[in-house]
Amino acid sequence: MKIGIDLGGSHIAVGVITKEGKLLAKQDQNEMIINQENITQWIRDRILSLIHCVLKELQIPIFVIEEIGIGVPGIVKENKIENIRKYGIGKWDLAKELEEHYQIPVRIQNDAICSAKAEKQYGALKDVERAVFLCLGTGIGGVTLINNSILPSEYGHMVIDKEGRTCHCGKKGCFETYSSMQAFKKGMIEQMNLNPNTTSEELLVILKKEKQNEELNHYIDNYIQTLLIGISNIVNIINPEKICIGGSFTYFEDILYKRLLEKALTTPYQFEKPEIVLAKLQNTAGIIGATL
Ligand SMILES: [Zn+2]
């Protein structure tokens, strides 16, 4: 058995996973207090507490766990966190801290890579030789899968408008400034004059109610069109059989996915049209993938 930890953009989830990839139990922390002065200590304490709870739930001791895997929304080098921009975290050897605490090997990887590995092993990308995984959430995480190689890919920072929106990476017009779910939600909130703190749950209810709203439909169509510019650029370089979309995009499946498929039919590609699929494992992909 292994413990998988998904340190997401807005939550922490900890699960116990079997050798076959089955999730036995899961504990979540859904509120991230990110302005804390000592954010790393806060995150480490939450992780320790969630591990304690999940082991208690299963009534198993820590020594039956052979490894702890963690997926983080940032850059990882040699099993150390290089940075997690969203939380203002720089270099942090979280693996070493947890290894010293539990005396168990701890492995850290980028969260998009974790999800892509889980989809390849158990989900929507099983038996696919060439694929691209796009995680549409706070930003856009990308992973290219060719045969058995898994390549981290920064598709989110592909420029699609040189005079476009300013990106935190220092460039203008990056794909993720238009097509991340954060950009989608921000645009929706502005379009409808909603409270800036509107949650995804509230937004989905409003969107379903306002299906006939022309202005809103125009906004959504525009969002999809821009998303497809990015997707077609990726297809023209990688020639994947499948594009798999994960992240909080899947939460808005009813509003976005059908339109995406419809518009994709008339999008010109230089290669065969790839199949655009949704991630199957949804919010467990990160935890399961962290153990792979
Ligand atoms: Zn950028």
mmCIF file of N, CA and C and ligand atoms in Angstrom, residues 156-157 167 169 171 174, ligand 1:
data_model
loop_
_atom_site.group_PDB
_atom_site.id
_atom_site.type_symbol
_atom_site.label_atom_id
_atom_site.label_comp_id
_atom_site.label_asym_id
_atom_site.label_seq_id
_atom_site.Cartn_x
_atom_site.Cartn_y
_atom_site.Cartn_z
ATOM 1 N N GLY A 156 0.693 25.748 -21.489
ATOM 2 C CA GLY A 156 -0.009 26.925 -20.962
ATOM 3 C C GLY A 156 0.680 28.226 -21.307
ATOM 4 N N HIS A 157 1.994 28.152 -21.581
ATOM 5 C CA HIS A 157 2.738 29.377 -21.884
ATOM 6 C C HIS A 157 3.090 29.491 -23.362
ATOM 7 N N CYS A 167 0.888 37.676 -18.664
ATOM 8 C CA CYS A 167 0.951 36.401 -17.935
ATOM 9 C C CYS A 167 1.972 36.524 -16.800
ATOM 10 N N CYS A 169 4.257 34.668 -16.175
ATOM 11 C CA CYS A 169 5.583 34.189 -16.602
ATOM 12 C C CYS A 169 6.428 35.310 -17.205
ATOM 13 N N LYS A 171 5.497 36.962 -20.093
ATOM 14 C CA LYS A 171 5.152 37.173 -21.510
ATOM 15 C C LYS A 171 3.722 37.706 -21.605
ATOM 16 N N CYS A 174 -0.280 34.434 -23.289
ATOM 17 C CA CYS A 174 -0.126 32.980 -23.099
ATOM 18 C C CYS A 174 -1.491 32.279 -23.118
HETATM 19 ZN ZN ZN B 1 2.928 32.639 -19.588
#
